[in-house]
XYZ file of N, CA and C in Angstrom:
762
model
N 66.330 104.190 106.300
C 66.973 102.998 106.827
C 68.480 103.055 106.585
N 69.236 102.338 107.377
C 70.683 102.300 107.289
C 71.123 101.160 106.373
N 72.436 101.015 106.221
C 73.008 99.926 105.435
C 74.070 99.231 106.260
N 74.127 97.890 106.117
C 75.053 97.060 106.874
C 76.045 96.376 105.949
N 77.265 96.157 106.456
C 78.277 95.374 105.767
C 79.048 94.579 106.804
N 79.172 93.272 106.573
C 79.956 92.424 107.462
C 80.809 91.457 106.668
N 82.017 91.177 107.165
C 82.889 90.160 106.591
C 83.316 89.192 107.683
N 83.245 87.915 107.367
C 83.758 86.858 108.235
C 84.657 85.985 107.378
N 85.921 85.824 107.784
C 86.924 85.252 106.884
C 87.698 84.118 107.541
N 88.198 83.207 106.704
C 89.024 82.102 107.182
C 90.425 82.562 107.534
N 90.927 83.578 106.822
C 92.244 84.158 107.066
C 92.091 85.672 107.101
N 92.992 86.396 107.769
C 92.870 87.856 107.802
C 92.797 88.446 106.393
N 91.774 89.267 106.184
C 91.449 89.788 104.857
C 91.194 91.281 104.968
N 91.590 92.032 103.926
C 91.266 93.459 103.954
C 89.937 93.699 103.249
N 89.245 94.738 103.688
C 87.894 95.038 103.197
C 87.889 96.214 102.235
N 89.037 96.570 101.673
C 89.126 97.782 100.863
C 88.129 97.803 99.713
N 88.024 96.687 99.001
C 87.130 96.618 97.844
C 85.679 96.819 98.276
N 85.222 95.995 99.208
C 83.829 96.080 99.648
C 83.536 97.408 100.336
N 84.465 97.873 101.181
C 84.230 99.101 101.928
C 84.182 100.313 101.004
N 84.977 100.305 99.934
C 84.954 101.427 98.989
C 83.587 101.551 98.324
N 83.038 100.440 97.845
C 81.702 100.493 97.261
C 80.648 100.850 98.285
N 80.795 100.296 99.490
C 79.831 100.533 100.563
C 79.784 102.006 100.949
N 80.941 102.664 100.998
C 80.994 104.077 101.402
C 80.234 104.980 100.452
N 80.134 104.601 99.189
C 79.411 105.437 98.231
C 77.936 105.558 98.611
N 77.428 104.567 99.322
C 76.024 104.599 99.751
C 75.809 105.573 100.906
N 76.904 106.027 101.497
C 76.819 106.998 102.589
C 76.829 108.420 102.085
N 75.869 108.768 101.194
C 75.727 110.139 100.750
C 76.005 110.380 99.288
N 76.441 109.349 98.542
C 76.709 109.506 97.116
C 75.652 108.759 96.313
N 75.759 107.433 96.230
C 74.742 106.643 95.528
C 73.554 106.303 96.427
N 73.657 106.591 97.699
C 72.568 106.354 98.645
C 72.384 107.550 99.553
N 71.292 107.538 100.309
C 70.924 108.682 101.145
C 71.404 108.553 102.587
N 72.250 107.591 102.865
C 72.639 107.273 104.238
C 73.827 108.127 104.660
N 73.586 109.418 104.857
C 74.660 110.404 105.033
C 74.775 110.913 106.462
N 74.202 110.207 107.430
C 74.142 110.696 108.806
C 75.149 110.014 109.727
N 76.291 109.659 109.172
C 77.339 109.036 109.965
C 77.676 107.647 109.458
N 78.820 107.152 109.889
C 79.272 105.832 109.468
C 80.238 105.293 110.508
N 80.565 104.014 110.374
C 81.555 103.424 111.265
C 81.993 102.073 110.756
N 83.131 101.626 111.245
C 83.657 100.308 110.897
C 84.507 99.804 112.049
N 84.467 98.497 112.283
C 85.264 97.868 113.339
C 85.980 96.656 112.764
N 87.285 96.551 113.063
C 88.122 95.441 112.625
C 88.625 94.694 113.856
N 88.329 93.426 113.970
C 88.931 92.614 115.027
C 90.341 92.213 114.616
N 91.274 92.267 115.569
C 92.633 91.767 115.357
C 93.018 90.965 116.589
N 92.886 89.631 116.498
C 93.062 88.799 117.677
C 92.013 89.177 118.710
N 92.450 89.494 119.928
C 91.520 89.954 120.965
C 91.385 91.475 120.964
N 92.129 92.138 120.073
C 92.051 93.585 119.970
C 91.007 94.024 118.956
N 90.775 95.336 118.903
C 89.754 95.890 118.022
C 90.176 97.278 117.562
N 90.077 97.523 116.267
C 90.210 98.870 115.713
C 88.802 99.354 115.382
N 88.396 100.465 115.986
C 87.015 100.946 115.901
C 87.032 102.400 115.446
N 86.385 102.682 114.299
C 86.332 104.028 113.749
C 84.876 104.426 113.534
N 84.470 105.600 114.029
C 83.130 106.133 113.777
C 83.244 107.618 113.457
N 82.256 108.117 112.719
C 82.249 109.518 112.321
C 80.805 109.950 112.107
N 80.457 111.178 112.492
C 79.105 111.672 112.246
C 78.984 112.313 110.870
N 80.100 112.452 110.147
C 80.060 112.947 108.769
C 79.633 111.823 107.823
N 79.237 112.169 106.605
C 78.846 111.152 105.635
C 80.066 110.358 105.191
N 79.885 109.076 104.951
C 80.995 108.216 104.541
C 81.558 108.636 103.193
N 80.695 109.128 102.302
C 81.143 109.517 100.966
C 82.074 110.717 101.004
N 81.972 111.553 102.050
C 82.770 112.778 102.132
C 83.783 112.774 103.271
N 83.822 111.706 104.050
C 84.682 111.654 105.224
C 86.130 111.377 104.829
N 87.049 112.189 105.320
C 88.469 111.963 105.055
C 88.957 110.703 105.761
N 88.370 110.396 106.910
C 88.751 109.176 107.612
C 88.323 107.947 106.810
N 87.111 107.979 106.249
C 86.650 106.863 105.424
C 87.518 106.717 104.185
N 87.919 107.832 103.586
C 88.787 107.786 102.410
C 90.130 107.159 102.766
N 90.656 107.506 103.929
C 91.924 106.926 104.381
C 91.802 105.408 104.534
N 90.721 104.938 105.154
C 90.554 103.501 105.395
C 90.351 102.718 104.104
N 89.821 103.368 103.068
C 89.669 102.689 101.786
C 91.017 102.378 101.149
N 92.036 103.142 101.502
C 93.359 102.955 100.908
C 94.357 102.346 101.886
N 93.929 102.086 103.119
C 94.807 101.515 104.137
C 94.280 100.129 104.473
N 94.860 99.084 103.896
C 94.249 97.750 103.961
C 94.450 97.033 105.292
N 93.664 97.408 106.282
C 93.669 96.682 107.547
C 93.083 95.286 107.322
N 93.756 94.268 107.838
C 93.307 92.897 107.632
C 92.699 92.334 108.907
N 91.589 91.619 108.749
C 90.853 91.095 109.886
C 90.053 89.876 109.451
N 89.718 89.019 110.429
C 88.838 87.881 110.141
C 87.378 88.228 110.363
N 87.110 89.319 111.070
C 85.734 89.759 111.306
C 85.668 91.275 111.252
N 84.804 91.789 110.371
C 84.671 93.230 110.137
C 83.182 93.571 110.084
N 82.791 94.654 110.733
C 81.418 95.157 110.658
C 81.466 96.641 110.326
N 80.685 97.046 109.311
C 80.606 98.455 108.914
C 79.147 98.866 108.783
N 78.907 100.184 108.844
C 77.546 100.711 108.866
C 77.549 102.123 108.292
N 76.572 102.440 107.450
C 76.302 103.832 107.075
C 74.880 104.149 107.523
N 74.700 105.336 108.087
C 73.479 105.644 108.822
C 72.594 106.659 108.121
N 71.310 106.383 108.120
C 70.271 107.389 107.858
C 69.475 107.505 109.147
N 69.602 108.636 109.824
C 69.054 108.784 111.170
C 67.532 108.747 111.164
N 66.967 107.918 112.046
C 65.527 107.892 112.289
C 65.229 108.106 113.768
N 65.980 107.446 114.648
C 65.851 107.642 116.090
C 67.202 108.100 116.614
N 67.254 109.253 117.241
C 68.514 109.794 117.746
C 69.114 110.784 116.772
N 69.688 111.869 117.303
C 70.256 112.923 116.479
C 71.509 112.442 115.754
N 71.948 113.223 114.789
C 73.202 112.939 114.088
C 74.347 113.398 114.977
N 75.037 112.451 115.579
C 76.124 112.768 116.502
C 77.048 111.567 116.596
N 78.232 111.802 117.119
C 79.233 110.750 117.186
C 78.776 109.584 118.053
N 78.109 109.881 119.173
C 77.705 108.804 120.075
C 76.604 107.922 119.495
N 75.947 108.406 118.435
C 74.895 107.612 117.804
C 75.363 106.884 116.541
N 76.645 106.973 116.226
C 77.185 106.308 115.046
C 77.451 104.832 115.349
N 77.026 103.968 114.454
C 77.278 102.535 114.560
C 78.627 102.219 113.894
N 79.249 101.085 114.186
C 78.829 100.063 115.134
C 79.162 100.451 116.576
N 78.412 99.829 117.497
C 78.616 100.035 118.925
C 79.478 98.899 119.471
N 80.173 99.171 120.573
C 81.097 98.198 121.159
C 80.823 98.056 122.651
N 80.825 96.811 123.130
C 80.740 96.523 124.564
C 81.657 95.339 124.873
N 81.939 95.134 126.153
C 82.746 93.994 126.601
C 81.857 92.952 127.252
N 82.139 91.677 126.970
C 81.446 90.564 127.608
C 82.373 89.362 127.612
N 82.551 88.739 128.806
C 83.434 87.587 128.978
C 84.857 87.885 128.502
N 85.306 89.117 128.727
C 86.671 89.473 128.393
C 86.944 89.630 126.912
N 85.871 89.839 126.117
C 86.034 90.044 124.676
C 85.241 91.271 124.249
N 85.714 91.918 123.192
C 84.940 92.975 122.564
C 83.780 92.350 121.784
N 82.614 92.998 121.858
C 81.460 92.654 121.020
C 81.078 93.894 120.218
N 80.764 93.693 118.946
C 80.446 94.788 118.026
C 79.076 94.535 117.418
N 78.281 95.609 117.296
C 76.893 95.481 116.847
C 76.527 96.661 115.954
N 75.832 96.383 114.859
C 75.277 97.425 113.993
C 73.876 97.004 113.576
N 72.976 97.974 113.441
C 71.547 97.697 113.236
C 71.003 98.536 112.098
N 70.106 97.950 111.350
C 69.336 98.638 110.313
C 67.863 98.417 110.610
N 67.121 99.511 110.834
C 65.686 99.387 111.084
C 65.234 100.324 112.182
N 63.943 100.259 112.481
C 63.334 101.053 113.542
C 62.632 100.146 114.535
N 62.832 100.416 115.818
C 62.140 99.705 116.893
C 61.223 100.709 117.586
N 59.938 100.502 117.467
C 58.956 101.466 117.963
C 58.732 101.311 119.471
N 58.845 102.431 120.188
C 58.582 102.452 121.636
C 59.362 101.366 122.358
N 60.620 101.223 122.007
C 61.448 100.159 122.581
C 62.316 100.733 123.697
N 61.928 100.442 124.930
C 62.672 100.906 126.094
C 62.773 99.759 127.097
N 63.670 98.798 126.826
C 63.787 97.638 127.723
C 64.380 98.036 129.066
N 64.141 97.199 130.069
C 64.744 97.431 131.381
C 66.211 97.029 131.313
N 67.083 97.976 131.591
C 68.519 97.736 131.520
C 69.155 97.929 132.888
N 70.127 97.066 133.190
C 70.852 97.170 134.445
C 72.071 98.076 134.251
N 72.765 98.351 135.332
C 73.799 99.384 135.281
C 75.009 98.991 134.440
N 75.262 97.696 134.242
C 76.467 97.306 133.510
C 76.353 97.601 132.017
N 75.145 97.509 131.459
C 74.939 97.767 130.038
C 73.909 98.879 129.860
N 74.406 100.093 129.637
C 73.557 101.247 129.432
C 73.994 101.962 128.155
N 73.061 102.525 127.402
C 73.435 103.247 126.183
C 74.123 104.563 126.496
N 75.050 104.944 125.629
C 75.707 106.243 125.707
C 74.934 107.265 124.887
N 74.435 106.842 123.717
C 73.664 107.707 122.837
C 72.170 107.533 123.038
N 71.406 107.942 122.030
C 69.944 107.975 122.158
C 69.224 107.117 121.115
N 69.923 106.137 120.536
C 69.289 105.326 119.490
C 68.606 104.094 120.060
N 67.555 103.646 119.361
C 66.928 102.373 119.674
C 67.903 101.227 119.434
N 68.810 101.402 118.479
C 69.790 100.371 118.142
C 70.706 100.059 119.325
N 71.245 101.091 119.946
C 72.152 100.869 121.070
C 71.414 100.278 122.261
N 70.151 100.691 122.455
C 69.355 100.082 123.527
C 69.193 98.589 123.292
N 68.915 98.195 122.047
C 68.759 96.784 121.725
C 70.056 96.018 121.961
N 71.176 96.603 121.580
C 72.470 95.965 121.791
C 72.744 95.770 123.277
N 72.493 96.805 124.074
C 72.703 96.691 125.520
C 71.845 95.574 126.107
N 70.608 95.479 125.645
C 69.724 94.427 126.180
C 70.224 93.048 125.776
N 70.662 92.886 124.539
C 71.197 91.589 124.108
C 72.414 91.200 124.947
N 73.324 92.126 125.184
C 74.499 91.835 125.991
C 74.103 91.464 127.420
N 73.172 92.209 127.965
C 72.700 91.945 129.327
C 72.107 90.548 129.437
N 71.266 90.191 128.464
C 70.580 88.902 128.533
C 71.513 87.738 128.204
N 72.483 87.946 127.317
C 73.481 86.902 127.077
C 74.280 86.634 128.349
N 74.682 87.698 129.038
C 75.436 87.538 130.278
C 74.632 86.793 131.326
N 73.334 87.056 131.403
C 72.474 86.386 132.379
C 72.229 84.921 132.022
N 72.342 84.587 130.736
C 71.969 83.251 130.275
C 73.083 82.218 130.415
N 74.330 82.670 130.629
C 75.456 81.736 130.668
C 76.358 82.060 131.841
N 76.645 81.036 132.649
C 77.496 81.235 133.816
C 78.953 81.434 133.422
N 79.379 80.737 132.366
C 80.736 80.866 131.866
C 80.720 81.248 130.403
N 81.901 81.253 129.799
C 81.996 81.626 128.396
C 81.419 80.520 127.523
N 80.355 80.786 126.778
C 79.730 79.750 125.961
C 80.423 79.577 124.613
N 80.124 78.469 123.952
C 80.618 78.239 122.606
C 79.795 79.040 121.607
N 80.278 79.113 120.367
C 79.526 79.788 119.318
C 78.162 79.136 119.136
N 78.121 77.809 119.179
C 76.847 77.097 119.013
C 75.879 77.438 120.143
N 76.378 77.510 121.381
C 75.519 77.856 122.519
C 75.024 79.294 122.398
N 75.897 80.195 121.988
C 75.487 81.581 121.805
C 74.409 81.704 120.735
N 74.542 80.939 119.677
C 73.547 80.982 118.602
C 72.183 80.533 119.105
N 72.151 79.469 119.886
C 70.878 78.994 120.440
C 70.234 80.054 121.331
N 71.051 80.723 122.152
C 70.509 81.767 123.031
C 69.999 82.955 122.221
N 70.742 83.344 121.203
C 70.305 84.463 120.362
C 69.007 84.142 119.638
N 68.820 82.891 119.252
C 67.559 82.525 118.591
C 66.361 82.706 119.518
N 66.602 82.637 120.821
C 65.531 82.881 121.790
C 65.362 84.373 122.069
N 66.458 85.114 122.070
C 66.407 86.529 122.451
C 65.946 87.443 121.319
N 66.419 87.180 120.109
C 66.183 88.112 119.001
C 64.703 88.360 118.729
N 63.836 87.335 118.715
C 62.416 87.632 118.470
C 61.791 88.563 119.499
N 62.341 88.607 120.706
C 61.804 89.489 121.740
C 62.071 90.957 121.416
N 63.112 91.213 120.627
C 63.387 92.571 120.157
C 62.667 92.831 118.838
N 62.709 91.859 117.936
C 62.155 92.032 116.592
C 60.652 92.307 116.599
N 59.955 91.936 117.663
C 58.517 92.198 117.726
C 58.211 93.699 117.784
N 59.235 94.514 118.077
C 59.032 95.956 118.169
C 59.249 96.674 116.835
N 59.673 95.959 115.802
C 59.870 96.618 114.513
C 60.878 95.896 113.651
N 61.616 96.646 112.858
C 62.585 96.093 111.917
C 63.928 95.928 112.613
N 64.457 94.698 112.571
C 65.650 94.380 113.351
C 66.647 93.590 112.504
N 67.147 94.246 111.441
C 68.276 93.699 110.689
C 69.547 94.083 111.439
N 70.419 93.112 111.747
C 71.623 93.476 112.492
C 72.780 92.543 112.176
N 73.991 93.019 112.505
C 75.217 92.237 112.503
C 75.821 92.313 113.894
N 76.370 91.184 114.356
C 76.936 91.080 115.704
C 78.154 90.171 115.630
N 79.250 90.581 116.277
C 80.443 89.732 116.298
C 81.197 89.898 117.600
N 81.845 88.798 118.019
C 82.762 88.826 119.159
C 84.189 88.511 118.722
N 84.451 88.565 117.428
C 85.767 88.250 116.898
C 85.970 86.793 116.579
N 85.068 85.921 117.051
C 85.122 84.498 116.740
C 84.154 84.131 115.629
N 83.024 84.811 115.586
C 81.957 84.502 114.634
C 81.235 85.793 114.273
N 80.437 85.712 113.212
C 79.590 86.830 112.796
C 78.154 86.339 112.751
N 77.285 86.968 113.552
C 75.859 86.658 113.520
C 75.140 87.722 112.704
N 74.211 87.294 111.863
C 73.458 88.218 111.014
C 71.988 87.849 111.082
N 71.146 88.839 111.391
C 69.701 88.606 111.471
C 68.980 89.498 110.478
N 68.015 88.908 109.796
C 67.232 89.629 108.787
C 65.785 89.766 109.232
N 65.305 90.991 109.268
C 63.866 91.236 109.394
C 63.243 91.469 108.025
N 63.931 92.278 107.203
C 63.356 92.674 105.919
C 64.297 92.423 104.740
N 65.585 92.794 104.862
C 66.481 92.683 103.714
C 67.915 92.473 104.172
N 68.532 91.385 103.685
C 69.927 91.092 103.945
C 70.374 90.050 102.916
N 71.620 90.172 102.426
C 72.150 89.259 101.416
C 73.556 88.822 101.820
N 73.978 87.658 101.292
C 75.347 87.214 101.553
C 75.874 86.401 100.386
N 77.206 86.293 100.348
C 77.880 85.381 99.433
C 79.160 84.909 100.104
N 79.732 83.828 99.566
C 81.014 83.314 100.038
C 81.991 83.349 98.877
N 83.086 84.092 99.045
C 84.160 84.112 98.050
C 85.219 83.102 98.468
N 85.486 82.129 97.584
C 86.467 81.103 97.884
C 87.035 80.549 96.574
N 88.054 79.698 96.676
C 88.679 79.100 95.508
C 87.672 78.229 94.734
N 87.623 78.300 93.388
C 88.410 79.182 92.513
C 87.812 80.596 92.481
N 88.638 81.593 92.758
C 88.177 82.967 92.819
C 87.947 83.533 91.422
N 87.067 84.527 91.336
C 86.719 85.128 90.047
C 86.774 86.647 90.166
N 86.379 87.326 89.106
C 86.315 88.782 89.110
C 85.021 89.257 89.758
N 85.067 90.460 90.310
C 83.875 91.106 90.868
C 83.913 92.583 90.523
N 82.750 93.136 90.196
C 82.622 94.546 89.822
C 81.632 95.227 90.756
N 82.039 96.338 91.333
C 81.177 97.050 92.275
C 79.973 97.678 91.584
N 78.853 97.730 92.305
C 77.651 98.415 91.836
C 77.824 99.925 91.928
N 78.423 100.400 93.020
C 78.414 101.820 93.364
C 79.689 102.567 92.989
N 80.646 101.865 92.409
C 81.935 102.490 92.122
C 82.559 101.770 90.928
N 83.305 102.501 90.129
C 83.924 101.930 88.940
C 85.200 101.186 89.334
N 85.039 99.935 89.771
C 86.178 99.145 90.228
C 85.871 97.666 90.030
N 86.746 96.987 89.304
C 86.672 95.542 89.112
C 87.941 94.922 89.666
N 87.793 93.846 90.425
C 88.928 93.149 91.027
C 88.899 91.689 90.600
N 90.072 91.157 90.253
C 90.223 89.727 90.007
C 90.762 89.103 91.288
N 89.890 88.479 92.072
C 90.301 87.929 93.367
C 91.263 86.759 93.217
N 91.297 86.132 92.048
C 92.242 85.034 91.817
C 93.686 85.521 91.892
N 93.920 86.784 91.590
C 95.273 87.347 91.635
C 95.675 87.769 93.044
N 94.717 87.849 93.961
C 94.976 88.395 95.296
C 94.892 87.358 96.398
N 94.330 86.174 96.115
C 94.038 85.204 97.161
C 94.731 83.872 96.921
N 94.911 83.140 98.016
C 95.447 81.786 97.992
C 94.289 80.788 98.094
N 94.511 79.514 97.729
C 93.417 78.536 97.782
C 92.746 78.405 99.148
N 93.491 78.630 100.240
C 92.906 78.499 101.569
C 92.134 79.713 102.052
N 92.172 80.803 101.291
C 91.441 82.008 101.678
C 89.947 81.828 101.413
N 89.136 82.455 102.236
C 87.680 82.379 102.067
C 87.056 83.512 102.861
N 86.041 84.150 102.290
C 85.379 85.263 102.977
C 83.883 85.223 102.718
N 83.108 85.283 103.789
C 81.665 85.488 103.685
C 81.400 86.983 103.812
N 80.640 87.523 102.876
C 80.296 88.947 102.867
C 78.791 89.063 103.058
N 78.375 89.842 104.059
C 76.961 90.055 104.359
C 76.671 91.533 104.180
N 75.618 91.862 103.461
C 75.333 93.262 103.153
C 73.834 93.452 102.979
N 73.359 94.656 103.228
C 71.935 94.931 103.064
C 71.498 94.704 101.625
N 72.188 95.345 100.681
C 71.904 95.233 99.253
C 73.180 94.822 98.545
N 73.142 93.864 97.603
C 74.361 93.378 96.950
C 75.292 94.489 96.493
N 76.595 94.271 96.722
C 77.616 95.263 96.403
C 78.144 95.138 94.987
N 77.997 93.957 94.365
C 78.603 93.700 93.062
C 77.544 93.277 92.053
N 77.902 93.441 90.772
C 76.956 93.173 89.693
C 77.074 91.766 89.135
N 78.213 91.105 89.332
C 78.478 89.847 88.633
C 78.782 88.689 89.583
N 78.252 88.750 90.796
C 78.376 87.646 91.740
C 76.987 87.187 92.165
N 76.910 85.933 92.620
C 75.627 85.357 93.020
C 75.387 85.603 94.513
N 74.526 86.544 94.814
C 74.175 86.870 96.192
C 72.926 86.097 96.590
N 72.927 85.565 97.801
C 71.771 84.840 98.327
C 71.031 85.734 99.316
N 69.718 85.775 99.206
C 68.896 86.583 100.105
C 68.551 85.793 101.365
N 68.615 86.452 102.512
C 68.122 85.876 103.755
C 66.595 85.799 103.697
N 66.048 84.867 104.435
C 64.609 84.833 104.652
C 64.259 85.767 105.805
N 63.102 86.440 105.762
C 62.688 87.264 106.897
C 62.629 86.432 108.182
N 63.207 86.953 109.233
C 63.238 86.244 110.502
C 64.403 85.287 110.650
N 65.280 85.211 109.655
C 66.381 84.253 109.670
C 67.600 84.818 110.398
N 68.198 83.989 111.250
C 69.451 84.301 111.926
C 70.508 83.325 111.436
N 71.600 83.828 110.864
C 72.703 82.997 110.408
C 73.947 83.324 111.212
N 74.802 82.325 111.389
C 76.099 82.542 112.012
C 77.170 82.058 111.047
N 78.238 82.856 110.912
C 79.339 82.561 110.004
C 80.616 82.376 110.814
N 81.354 81.305 110.510
C 82.629 81.013 111.160
C 83.619 80.622 110.068
N 84.808 81.224 110.083
C 85.845 80.930 109.094
C 85.346 81.053 107.670
N 84.474 82.031 107.434
C 84.013 82.316 106.083
C 82.913 81.437 105.566
N 82.279 80.651 106.438
C 81.200 79.768 105.989
C 79.994 79.900 106.921
N 78.772 79.843 106.355
C 77.580 79.773 107.211
C 77.522 78.425 107.908
N 77.152 78.441 109.181
C 77.066 77.217 109.957
C 75.643 76.669 109.942
N 75.521 75.367 110.020
C 74.198 74.725 110.007
C 73.447 75.035 111.287
């Protein structure tokens, strides 16, 4: 299985701390050595990096750990290949356009015999079940709304669409359009919200402790979503199986 990492923030935030610990799971402290990727939204733009090398050994991943790109929405993934060969086109996260915005998607799990009917606008480039699922979600979202919907409307539509994919297997995923972060749990997903008063955090996978009180202002806030908790001394909340959450400005929405 793969590993997911997502950040949704009230103000542009860098992911250096979380991404550094997360990368260790890509071939060092974890077996997920079959590629990695990360996407940073910046306004309506997107910085998208993928590699078929392991995150623990990738020079590009090492560079990004020390180059603090700031974003309000970030999605990262380290891969253990189950469906589809180890190649650049099969590295998550995947990107598509819808309603004039970039959409980013990363998946953890296996979908058995999943070959949905796809139209020509949304077709996979690689050979993963994950990209097929993403293409189908984009296709069905486009069909469900005549104009650009609100985050609340998109959430309602996703609650109808996601079970149609999840019936084929394990469907843990992160999805963002730069306005919000949607996270769905089939088997395992955790989150926390870092906000004032900030405290120290120590990584599980790397010898690094950060005092966020020294780095953040009272108005800063970040929701962090991850497959397995990244830190040893913070309170992580587990998703319920089948639960879909949406995060806006660093907070889960009702």
